[in-house]
PDB file of C-alpha atoms in Angstrom:
ATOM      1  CA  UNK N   1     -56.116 -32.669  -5.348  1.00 46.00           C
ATOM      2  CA  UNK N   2     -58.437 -35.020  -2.880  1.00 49.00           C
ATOM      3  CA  UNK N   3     -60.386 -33.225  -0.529  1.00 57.00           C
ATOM      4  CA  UNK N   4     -59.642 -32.265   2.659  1.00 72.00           C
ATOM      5  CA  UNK N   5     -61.128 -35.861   4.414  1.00 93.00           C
ATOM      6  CA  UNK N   6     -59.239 -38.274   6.446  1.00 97.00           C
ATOM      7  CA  UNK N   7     -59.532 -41.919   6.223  1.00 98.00           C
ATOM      8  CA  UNK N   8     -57.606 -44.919   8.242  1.00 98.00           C
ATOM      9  CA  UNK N   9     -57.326 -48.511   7.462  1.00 98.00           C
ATOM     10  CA  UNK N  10     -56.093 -50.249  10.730  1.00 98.00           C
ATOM     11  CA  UNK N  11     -53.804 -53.079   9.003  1.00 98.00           C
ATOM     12  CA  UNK N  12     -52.969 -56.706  11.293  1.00 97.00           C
ATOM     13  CA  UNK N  13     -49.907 -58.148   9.670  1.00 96.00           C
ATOM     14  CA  UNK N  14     -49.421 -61.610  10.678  1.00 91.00           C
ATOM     15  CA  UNK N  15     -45.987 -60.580  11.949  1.00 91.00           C
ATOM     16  CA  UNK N  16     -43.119 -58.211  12.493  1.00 87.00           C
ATOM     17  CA  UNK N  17     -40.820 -58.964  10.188  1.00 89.00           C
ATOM     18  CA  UNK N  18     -43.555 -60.010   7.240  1.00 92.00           C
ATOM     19  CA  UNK N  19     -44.854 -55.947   7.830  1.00 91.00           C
ATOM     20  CA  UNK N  20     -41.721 -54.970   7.631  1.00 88.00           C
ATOM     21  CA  UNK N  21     -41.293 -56.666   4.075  1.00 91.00           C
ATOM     22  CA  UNK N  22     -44.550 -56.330   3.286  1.00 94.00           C
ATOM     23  CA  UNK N  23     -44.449 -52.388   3.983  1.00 93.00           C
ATOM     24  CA  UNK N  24     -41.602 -51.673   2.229  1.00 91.00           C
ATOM     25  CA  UNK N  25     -41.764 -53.697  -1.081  1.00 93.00           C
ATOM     26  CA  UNK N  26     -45.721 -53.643  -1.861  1.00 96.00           C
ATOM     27  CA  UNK N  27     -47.571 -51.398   0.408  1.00 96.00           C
ATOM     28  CA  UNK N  28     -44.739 -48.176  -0.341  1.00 95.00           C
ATOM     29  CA  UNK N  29     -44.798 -48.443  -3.604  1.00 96.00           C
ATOM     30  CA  UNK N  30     -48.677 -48.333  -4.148  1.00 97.00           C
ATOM     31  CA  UNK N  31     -49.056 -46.059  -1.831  1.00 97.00           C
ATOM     32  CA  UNK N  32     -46.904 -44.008  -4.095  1.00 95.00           C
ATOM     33  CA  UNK N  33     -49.202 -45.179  -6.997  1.00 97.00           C
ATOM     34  CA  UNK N  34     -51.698 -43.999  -5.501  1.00 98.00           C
ATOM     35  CA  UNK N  35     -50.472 -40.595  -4.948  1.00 96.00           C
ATOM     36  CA  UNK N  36     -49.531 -40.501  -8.793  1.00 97.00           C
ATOM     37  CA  UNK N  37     -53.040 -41.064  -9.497  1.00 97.00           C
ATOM     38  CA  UNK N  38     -54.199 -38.459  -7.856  1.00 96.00           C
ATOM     39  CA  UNK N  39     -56.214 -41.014  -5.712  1.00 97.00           C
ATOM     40  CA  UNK N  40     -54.844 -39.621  -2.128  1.00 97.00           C
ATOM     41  CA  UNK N  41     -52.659 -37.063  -0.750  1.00 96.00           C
ATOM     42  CA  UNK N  42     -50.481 -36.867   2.641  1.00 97.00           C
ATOM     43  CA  UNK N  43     -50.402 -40.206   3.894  1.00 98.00           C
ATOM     44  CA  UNK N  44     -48.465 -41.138   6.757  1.00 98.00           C
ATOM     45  CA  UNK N  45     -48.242 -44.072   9.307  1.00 97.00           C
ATOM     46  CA  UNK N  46     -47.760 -45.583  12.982  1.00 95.00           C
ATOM     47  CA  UNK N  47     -45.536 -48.474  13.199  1.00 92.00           C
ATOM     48  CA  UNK N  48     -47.397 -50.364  15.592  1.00 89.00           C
ATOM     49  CA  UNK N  49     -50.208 -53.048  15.585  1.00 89.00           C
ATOM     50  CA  UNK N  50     -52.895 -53.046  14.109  1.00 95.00           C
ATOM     51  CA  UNK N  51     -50.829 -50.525  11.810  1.00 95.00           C
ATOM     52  CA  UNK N  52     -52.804 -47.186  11.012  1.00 97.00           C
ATOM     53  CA  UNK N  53     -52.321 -45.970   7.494  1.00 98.00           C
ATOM     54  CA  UNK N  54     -53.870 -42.396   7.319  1.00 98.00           C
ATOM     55  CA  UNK N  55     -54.320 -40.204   4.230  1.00 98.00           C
ATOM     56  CA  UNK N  56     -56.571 -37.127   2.774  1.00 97.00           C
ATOM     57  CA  UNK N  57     -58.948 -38.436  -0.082  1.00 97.00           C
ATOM     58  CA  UNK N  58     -62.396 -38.062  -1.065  1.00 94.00           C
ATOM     59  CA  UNK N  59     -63.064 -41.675  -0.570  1.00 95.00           C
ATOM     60  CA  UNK N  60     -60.870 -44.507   0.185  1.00 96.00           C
ATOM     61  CA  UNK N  61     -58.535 -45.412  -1.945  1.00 97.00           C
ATOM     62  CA  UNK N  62     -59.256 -48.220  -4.749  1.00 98.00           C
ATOM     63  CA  UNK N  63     -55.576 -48.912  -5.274  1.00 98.00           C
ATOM     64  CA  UNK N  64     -54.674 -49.052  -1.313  1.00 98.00           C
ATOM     65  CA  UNK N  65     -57.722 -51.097  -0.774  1.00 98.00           C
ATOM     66  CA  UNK N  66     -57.317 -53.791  -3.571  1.00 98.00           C
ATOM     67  CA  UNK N  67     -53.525 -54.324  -1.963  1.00 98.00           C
ATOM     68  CA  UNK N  68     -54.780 -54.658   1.220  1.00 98.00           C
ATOM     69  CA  UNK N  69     -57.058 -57.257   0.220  1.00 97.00           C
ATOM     70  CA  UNK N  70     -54.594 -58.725  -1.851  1.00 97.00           C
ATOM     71  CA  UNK N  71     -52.484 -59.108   1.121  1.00 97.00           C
ATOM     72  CA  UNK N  72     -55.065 -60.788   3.279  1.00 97.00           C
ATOM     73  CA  UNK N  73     -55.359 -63.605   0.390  1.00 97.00           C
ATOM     74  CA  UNK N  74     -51.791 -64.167   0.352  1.00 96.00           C
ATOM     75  CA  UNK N  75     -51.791 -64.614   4.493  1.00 96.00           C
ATOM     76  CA  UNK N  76     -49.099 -61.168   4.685  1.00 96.00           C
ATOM     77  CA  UNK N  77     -51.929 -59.478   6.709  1.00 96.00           C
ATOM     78  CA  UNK N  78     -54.473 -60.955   8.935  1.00 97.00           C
ATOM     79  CA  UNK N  79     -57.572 -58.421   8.777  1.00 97.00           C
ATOM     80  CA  UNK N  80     -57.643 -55.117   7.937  1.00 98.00           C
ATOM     81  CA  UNK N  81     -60.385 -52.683   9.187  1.00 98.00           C
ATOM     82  CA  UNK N  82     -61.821 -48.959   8.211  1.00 97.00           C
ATOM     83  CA  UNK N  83     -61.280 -46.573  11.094  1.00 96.00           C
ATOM     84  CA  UNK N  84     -62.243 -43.131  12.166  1.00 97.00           C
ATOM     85  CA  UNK N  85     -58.799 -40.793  12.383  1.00 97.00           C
ATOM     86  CA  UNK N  86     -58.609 -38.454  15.775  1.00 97.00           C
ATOM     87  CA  UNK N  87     -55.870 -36.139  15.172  1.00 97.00           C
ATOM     88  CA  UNK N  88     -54.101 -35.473  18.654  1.00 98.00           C
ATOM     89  CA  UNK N  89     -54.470 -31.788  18.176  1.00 98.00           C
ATOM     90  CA  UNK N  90     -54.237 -30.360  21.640  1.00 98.00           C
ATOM     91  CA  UNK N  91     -51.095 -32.424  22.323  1.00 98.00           C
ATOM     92  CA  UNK N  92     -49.853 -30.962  19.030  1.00 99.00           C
ATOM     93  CA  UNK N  93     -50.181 -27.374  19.859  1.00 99.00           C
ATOM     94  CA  UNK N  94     -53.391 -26.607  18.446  1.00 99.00           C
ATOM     95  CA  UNK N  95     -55.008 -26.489  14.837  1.00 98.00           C
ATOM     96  CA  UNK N  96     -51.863 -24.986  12.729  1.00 98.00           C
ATOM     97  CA  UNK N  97     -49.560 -26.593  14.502  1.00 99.00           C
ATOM     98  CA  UNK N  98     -51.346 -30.373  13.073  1.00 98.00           C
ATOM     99  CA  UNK N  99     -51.492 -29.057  10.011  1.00 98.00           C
ATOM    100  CA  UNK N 100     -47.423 -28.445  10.312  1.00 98.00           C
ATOM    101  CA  UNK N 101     -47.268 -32.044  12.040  1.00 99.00           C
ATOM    102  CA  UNK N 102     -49.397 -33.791   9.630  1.00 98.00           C
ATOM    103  CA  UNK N 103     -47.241 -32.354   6.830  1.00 98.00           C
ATOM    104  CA  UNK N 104     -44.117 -33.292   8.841  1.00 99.00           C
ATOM    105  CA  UNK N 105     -45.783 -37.012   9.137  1.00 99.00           C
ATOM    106  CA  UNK N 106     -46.142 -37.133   5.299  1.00 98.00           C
ATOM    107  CA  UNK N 107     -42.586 -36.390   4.536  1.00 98.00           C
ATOM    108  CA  UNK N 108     -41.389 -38.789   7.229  1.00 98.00           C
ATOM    109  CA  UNK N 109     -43.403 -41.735   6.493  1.00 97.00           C
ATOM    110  CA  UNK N 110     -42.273 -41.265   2.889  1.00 96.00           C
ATOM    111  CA  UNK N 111     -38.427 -41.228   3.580  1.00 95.00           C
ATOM    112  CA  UNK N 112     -38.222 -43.704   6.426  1.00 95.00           C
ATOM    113  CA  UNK N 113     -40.141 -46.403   3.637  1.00 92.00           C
ATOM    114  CA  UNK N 114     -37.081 -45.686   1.328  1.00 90.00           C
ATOM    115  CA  UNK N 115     -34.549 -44.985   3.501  1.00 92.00           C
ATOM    116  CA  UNK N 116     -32.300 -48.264   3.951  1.00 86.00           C
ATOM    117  CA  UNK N 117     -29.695 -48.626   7.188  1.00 87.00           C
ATOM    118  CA  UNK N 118     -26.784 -50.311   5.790  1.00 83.00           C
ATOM    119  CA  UNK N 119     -23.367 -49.974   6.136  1.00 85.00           C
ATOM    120  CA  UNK N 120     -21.991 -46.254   5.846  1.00 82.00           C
ATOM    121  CA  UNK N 121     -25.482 -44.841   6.456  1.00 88.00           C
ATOM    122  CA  UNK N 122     -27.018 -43.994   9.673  1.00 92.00           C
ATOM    123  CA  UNK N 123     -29.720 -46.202  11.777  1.00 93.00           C
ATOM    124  CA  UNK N 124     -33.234 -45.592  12.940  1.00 95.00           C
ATOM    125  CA  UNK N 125     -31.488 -44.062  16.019  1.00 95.00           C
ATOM    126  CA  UNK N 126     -28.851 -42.297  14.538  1.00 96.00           C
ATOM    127  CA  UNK N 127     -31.298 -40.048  11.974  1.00 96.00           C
ATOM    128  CA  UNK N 128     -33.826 -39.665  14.879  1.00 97.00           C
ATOM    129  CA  UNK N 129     -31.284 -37.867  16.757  1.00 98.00           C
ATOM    130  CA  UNK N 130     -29.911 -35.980  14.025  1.00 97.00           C
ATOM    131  CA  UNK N 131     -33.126 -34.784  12.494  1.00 98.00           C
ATOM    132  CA  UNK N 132     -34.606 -33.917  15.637  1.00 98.00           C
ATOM    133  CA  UNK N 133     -31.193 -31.734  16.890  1.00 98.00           C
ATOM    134  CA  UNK N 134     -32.028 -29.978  13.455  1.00 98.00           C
ATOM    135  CA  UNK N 135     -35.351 -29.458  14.324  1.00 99.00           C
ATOM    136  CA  UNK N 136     -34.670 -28.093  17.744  1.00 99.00           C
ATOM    137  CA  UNK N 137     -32.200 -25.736  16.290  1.00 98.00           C
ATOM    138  CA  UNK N 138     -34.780 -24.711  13.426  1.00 98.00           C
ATOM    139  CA  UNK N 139     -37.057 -23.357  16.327  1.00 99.00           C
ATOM    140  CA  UNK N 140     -34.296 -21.869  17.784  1.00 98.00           C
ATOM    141  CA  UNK N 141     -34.211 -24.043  21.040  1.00 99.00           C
ATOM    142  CA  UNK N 142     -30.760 -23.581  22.649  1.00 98.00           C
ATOM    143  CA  UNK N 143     -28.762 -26.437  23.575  1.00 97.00           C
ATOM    144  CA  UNK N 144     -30.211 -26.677  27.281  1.00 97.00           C
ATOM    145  CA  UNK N 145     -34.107 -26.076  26.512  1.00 98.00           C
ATOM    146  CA  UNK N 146     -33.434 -29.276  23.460  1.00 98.00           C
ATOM    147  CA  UNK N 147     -31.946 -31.252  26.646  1.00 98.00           C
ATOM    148  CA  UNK N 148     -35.009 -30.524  28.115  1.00 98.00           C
ATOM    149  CA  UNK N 149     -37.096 -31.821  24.832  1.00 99.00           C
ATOM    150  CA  UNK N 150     -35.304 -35.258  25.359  1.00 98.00           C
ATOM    151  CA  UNK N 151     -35.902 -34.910  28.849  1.00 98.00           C
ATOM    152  CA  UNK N 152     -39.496 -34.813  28.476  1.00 98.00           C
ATOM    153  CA  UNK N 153     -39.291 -38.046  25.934  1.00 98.00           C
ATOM    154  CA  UNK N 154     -37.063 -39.669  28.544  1.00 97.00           C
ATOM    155  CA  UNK N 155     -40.170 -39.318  30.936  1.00 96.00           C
ATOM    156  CA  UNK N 156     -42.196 -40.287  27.980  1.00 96.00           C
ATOM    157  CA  UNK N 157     -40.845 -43.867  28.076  1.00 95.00           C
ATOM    158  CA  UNK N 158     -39.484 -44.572  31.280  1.00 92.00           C
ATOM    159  CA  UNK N 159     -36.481 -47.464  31.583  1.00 86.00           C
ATOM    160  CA  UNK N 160     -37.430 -51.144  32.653  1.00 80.00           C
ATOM    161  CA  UNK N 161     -33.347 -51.112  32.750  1.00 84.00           C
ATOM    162  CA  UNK N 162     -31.549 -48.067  32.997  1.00 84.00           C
ATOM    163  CA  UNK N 163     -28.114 -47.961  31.145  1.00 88.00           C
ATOM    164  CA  UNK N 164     -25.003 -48.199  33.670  1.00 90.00           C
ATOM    165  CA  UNK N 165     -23.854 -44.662  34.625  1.00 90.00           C
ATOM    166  CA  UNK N 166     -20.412 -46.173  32.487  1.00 93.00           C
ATOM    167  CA  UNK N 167     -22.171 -47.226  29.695  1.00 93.00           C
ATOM    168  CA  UNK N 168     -23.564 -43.515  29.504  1.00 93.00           C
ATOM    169  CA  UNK N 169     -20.448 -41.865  29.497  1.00 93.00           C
ATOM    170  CA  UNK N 170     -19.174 -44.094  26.931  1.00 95.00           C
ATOM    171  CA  UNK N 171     -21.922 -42.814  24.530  1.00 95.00           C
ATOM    172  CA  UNK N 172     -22.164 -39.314  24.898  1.00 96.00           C
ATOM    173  CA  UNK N 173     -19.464 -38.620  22.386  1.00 96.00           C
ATOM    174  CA  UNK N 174     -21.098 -39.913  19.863  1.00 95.00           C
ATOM    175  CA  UNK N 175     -24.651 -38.561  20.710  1.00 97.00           C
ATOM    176  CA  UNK N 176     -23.189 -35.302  20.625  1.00 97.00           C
ATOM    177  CA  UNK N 177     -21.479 -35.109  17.168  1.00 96.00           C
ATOM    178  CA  UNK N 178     -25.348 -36.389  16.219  1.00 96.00           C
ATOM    179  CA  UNK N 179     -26.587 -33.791  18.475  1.00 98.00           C
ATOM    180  CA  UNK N 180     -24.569 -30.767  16.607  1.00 97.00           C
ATOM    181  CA  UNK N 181     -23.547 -32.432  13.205  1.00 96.00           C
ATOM    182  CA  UNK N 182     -24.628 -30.307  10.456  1.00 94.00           C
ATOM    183  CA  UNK N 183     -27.424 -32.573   8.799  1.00 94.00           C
ATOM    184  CA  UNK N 184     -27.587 -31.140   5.464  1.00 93.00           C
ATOM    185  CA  UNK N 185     -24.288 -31.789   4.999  1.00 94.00           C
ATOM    186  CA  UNK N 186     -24.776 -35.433   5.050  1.00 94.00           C
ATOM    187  CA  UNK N 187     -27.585 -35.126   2.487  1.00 92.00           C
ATOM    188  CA  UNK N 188     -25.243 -34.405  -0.345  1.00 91.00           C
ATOM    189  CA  UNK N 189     -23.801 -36.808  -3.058  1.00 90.00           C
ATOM    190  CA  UNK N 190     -22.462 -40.036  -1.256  1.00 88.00           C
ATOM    191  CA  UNK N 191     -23.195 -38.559   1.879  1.00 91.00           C
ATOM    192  CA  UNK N 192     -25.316 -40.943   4.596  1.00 92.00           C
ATOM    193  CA  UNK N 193     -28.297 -39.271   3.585  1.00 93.00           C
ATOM    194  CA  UNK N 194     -28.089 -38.609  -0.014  1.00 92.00           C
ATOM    195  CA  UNK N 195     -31.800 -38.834  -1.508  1.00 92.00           C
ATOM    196  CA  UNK N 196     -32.981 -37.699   1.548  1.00 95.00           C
ATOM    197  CA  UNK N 197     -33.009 -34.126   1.155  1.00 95.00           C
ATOM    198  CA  UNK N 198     -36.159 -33.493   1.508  1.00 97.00           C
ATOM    199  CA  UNK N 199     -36.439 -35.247   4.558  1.00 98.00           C
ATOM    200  CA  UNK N 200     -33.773 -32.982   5.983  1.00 97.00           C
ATOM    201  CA  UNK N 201     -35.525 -30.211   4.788  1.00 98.00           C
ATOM    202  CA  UNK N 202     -38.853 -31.048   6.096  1.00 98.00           C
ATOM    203  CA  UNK N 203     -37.555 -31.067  10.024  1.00 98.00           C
ATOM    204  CA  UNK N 204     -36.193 -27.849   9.293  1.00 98.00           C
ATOM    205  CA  UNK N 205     -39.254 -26.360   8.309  1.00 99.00           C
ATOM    206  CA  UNK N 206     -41.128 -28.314  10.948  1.00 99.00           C
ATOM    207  CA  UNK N 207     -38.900 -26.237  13.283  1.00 99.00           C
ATOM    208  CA  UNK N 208     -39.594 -23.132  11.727  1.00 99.00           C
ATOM    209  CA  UNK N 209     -42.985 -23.191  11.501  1.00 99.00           C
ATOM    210  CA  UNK N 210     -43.247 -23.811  15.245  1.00 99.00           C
ATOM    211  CA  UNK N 211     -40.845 -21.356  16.307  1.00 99.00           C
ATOM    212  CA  UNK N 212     -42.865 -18.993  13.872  1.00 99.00           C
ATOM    213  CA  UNK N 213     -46.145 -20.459  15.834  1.00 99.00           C
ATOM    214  CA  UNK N 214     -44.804 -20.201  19.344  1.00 98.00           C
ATOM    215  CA  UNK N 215     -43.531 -16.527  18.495  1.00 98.00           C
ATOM    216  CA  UNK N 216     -46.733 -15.311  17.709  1.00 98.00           C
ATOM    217  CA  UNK N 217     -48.797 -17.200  20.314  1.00 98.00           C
ATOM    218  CA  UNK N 218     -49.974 -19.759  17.851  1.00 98.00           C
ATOM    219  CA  UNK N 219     -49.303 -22.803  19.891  1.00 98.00           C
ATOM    220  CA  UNK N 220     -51.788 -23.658  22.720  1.00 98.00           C
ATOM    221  CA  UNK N 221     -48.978 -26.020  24.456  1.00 98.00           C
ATOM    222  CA  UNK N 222     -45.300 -25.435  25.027  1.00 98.00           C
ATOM    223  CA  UNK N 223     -42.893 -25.135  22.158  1.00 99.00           C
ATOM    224  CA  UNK N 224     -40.747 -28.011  23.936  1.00 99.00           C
ATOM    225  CA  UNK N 225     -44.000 -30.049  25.009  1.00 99.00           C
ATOM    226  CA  UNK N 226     -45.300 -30.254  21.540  1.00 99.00           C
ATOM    227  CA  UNK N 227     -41.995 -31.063  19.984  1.00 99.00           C
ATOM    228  CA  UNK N 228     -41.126 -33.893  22.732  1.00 99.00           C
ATOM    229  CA  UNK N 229     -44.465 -35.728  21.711  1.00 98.00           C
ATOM    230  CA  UNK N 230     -43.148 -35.013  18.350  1.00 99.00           C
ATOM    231  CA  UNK N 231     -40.037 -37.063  19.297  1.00 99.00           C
ATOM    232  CA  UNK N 232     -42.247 -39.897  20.351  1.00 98.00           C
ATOM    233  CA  UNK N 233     -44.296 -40.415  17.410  1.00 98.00           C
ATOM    234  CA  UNK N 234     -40.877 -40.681  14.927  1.00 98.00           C
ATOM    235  CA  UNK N 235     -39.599 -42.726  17.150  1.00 97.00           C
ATOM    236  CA  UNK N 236     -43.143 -45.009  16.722  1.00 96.00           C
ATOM    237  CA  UNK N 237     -43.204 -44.422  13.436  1.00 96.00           C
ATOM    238  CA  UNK N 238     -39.368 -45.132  12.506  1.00 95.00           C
ATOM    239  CA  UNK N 239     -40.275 -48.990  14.419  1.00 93.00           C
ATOM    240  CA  UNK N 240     -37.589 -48.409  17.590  1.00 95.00           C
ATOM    241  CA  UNK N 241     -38.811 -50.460  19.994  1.00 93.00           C
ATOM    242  CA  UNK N 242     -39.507 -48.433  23.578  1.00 94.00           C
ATOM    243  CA  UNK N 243     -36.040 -49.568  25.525  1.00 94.00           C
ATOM    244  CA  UNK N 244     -34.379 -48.490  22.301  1.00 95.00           C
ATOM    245  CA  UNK N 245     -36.222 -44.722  22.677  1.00 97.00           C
ATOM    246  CA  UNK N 246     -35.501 -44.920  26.439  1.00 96.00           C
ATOM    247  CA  UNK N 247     -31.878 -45.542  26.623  1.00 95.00           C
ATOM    248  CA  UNK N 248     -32.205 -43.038  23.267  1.00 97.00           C
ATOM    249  CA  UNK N 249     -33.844 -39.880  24.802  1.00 97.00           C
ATOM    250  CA  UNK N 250     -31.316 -41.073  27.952  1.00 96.00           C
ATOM    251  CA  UNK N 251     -28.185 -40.617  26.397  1.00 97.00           C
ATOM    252  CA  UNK N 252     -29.047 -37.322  24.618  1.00 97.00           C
ATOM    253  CA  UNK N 253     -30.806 -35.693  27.858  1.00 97.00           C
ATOM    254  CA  UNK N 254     -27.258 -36.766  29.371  1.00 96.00           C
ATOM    255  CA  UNK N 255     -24.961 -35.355  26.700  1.00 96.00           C
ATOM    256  CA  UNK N 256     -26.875 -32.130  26.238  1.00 95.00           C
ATOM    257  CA  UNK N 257     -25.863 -31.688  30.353  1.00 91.00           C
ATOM    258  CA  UNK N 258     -22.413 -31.575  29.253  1.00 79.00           C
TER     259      UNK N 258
END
């Protein structure tokens, strides 16, 4: 396995939509490739721009790199740079709890490149709700202290519009059969999630290791602090834009009042 070293490649694609092609049909795969070959381990993403790509290696990958400058030939990215990874420990809850994040990261990254919305499956919102509730439930958050998770992320990306007090009411059904749906469930054969497993299992695990973490006085930050900024970086990560996570984190602070 690659040492234990970080490296970043800051990635400009020329545009939304060409990343999101781009991401999904060349730059998944080779980062896959490159895991294969033993060239890197845990590599996750941002979806923002520049887009960070992180991962462990001992030096930077040859495969990642030639696609990346494959990509800049081609016009699908602009520039691409080297950069120097700061893990957000603190806001994390200290050093085990990154480790538990970054493996989280991995494991996300990983699913949402080959998870596809379509018809019968869930969307980016959908799955951030649902994996999150299981989460929550994982560290053994009752239903008021995980309304008070998405009330943190609510405050996290505050409204330019606010959603009608109607509107609101109208949703909270729904949000709450996401909020207490049983998410492994939907992971089995023909299910919304079947593949996806592991992606199931790896918020569950996320939650227990914090729980565990919190329990023991592992976590130098709140159990509900750490996992709201946890909320905010799937949400990055899964590409909803920030009125999306707003009226989001809105709707389930709402329906956990209920």
């Amino acid at each position: 396995m690659p040492p234990d070293r970080w490296h970043q490649h800051n990635i400009t694609f020329a545009d939304r939509a060409t990343a999101q092609r781009a991401i999904a049909e060349r730059l998944g795969p080779t980062l896959l490739a490159a895991q294969e070959a033993a060239q890197l381990t845990g590599w996750w993403f941002m979806n923002k721009q520049p887009w960070p790509l992180r991962y462990r290696a001992a030096t930077p990958s040859p495969l990642v790199d030639s696609l990346l400058s494959e990509l800049v030939v081609d016009g699908t990215v602009r520039s691409w740079t080297y950069g120097v990874y700061e893990p957000e420990t603190t806001a994390f809850g200290g050093t085990a709890a990154m480790e538990a994040a970054h493996d989280l990261f991995h494991q996300d990254s990983r699913h949402l490149l080959t998870y596809e919305p379509r018809p019968g499956r869930l969307g980016r919102r959908e799955s951030a709700v649902l994996l999150f509730s299981l989460l929550m439930r994982a560290a053994h958050l009752d239903w008021f202290e995980q309304g008070d998770v998405w009330a943190k992320a609510a405050l996290l990306r505050p409204a330019a519009e606010a959603l009608t007090p109607e509107r609101t009411a109208a949703l909270i059904p729904a949000m709450r059969t996401l909020m207490t749906v049983d998410a492994r469930s939907l992971s089995r054969t023909d299910g919304p999630l079947d593949g996806h497993a592991e992606w199931v299992a790896a918020f569950e695990q996320a939650g227990t290791t914090l729980a565990h973490l919190a329990t023991g006085g592992g976590l130098s930050r709140g159990l509900r602090a750490v996992i709201a900024h946890h909320v905010i970086f799937h949400a990055n990560r899964a590409g909803l834009r920030p009125d999306d996570q707003s009226a989001l984190f809105s709707i389930a602070r709402e329906a956990s009042q209920c």
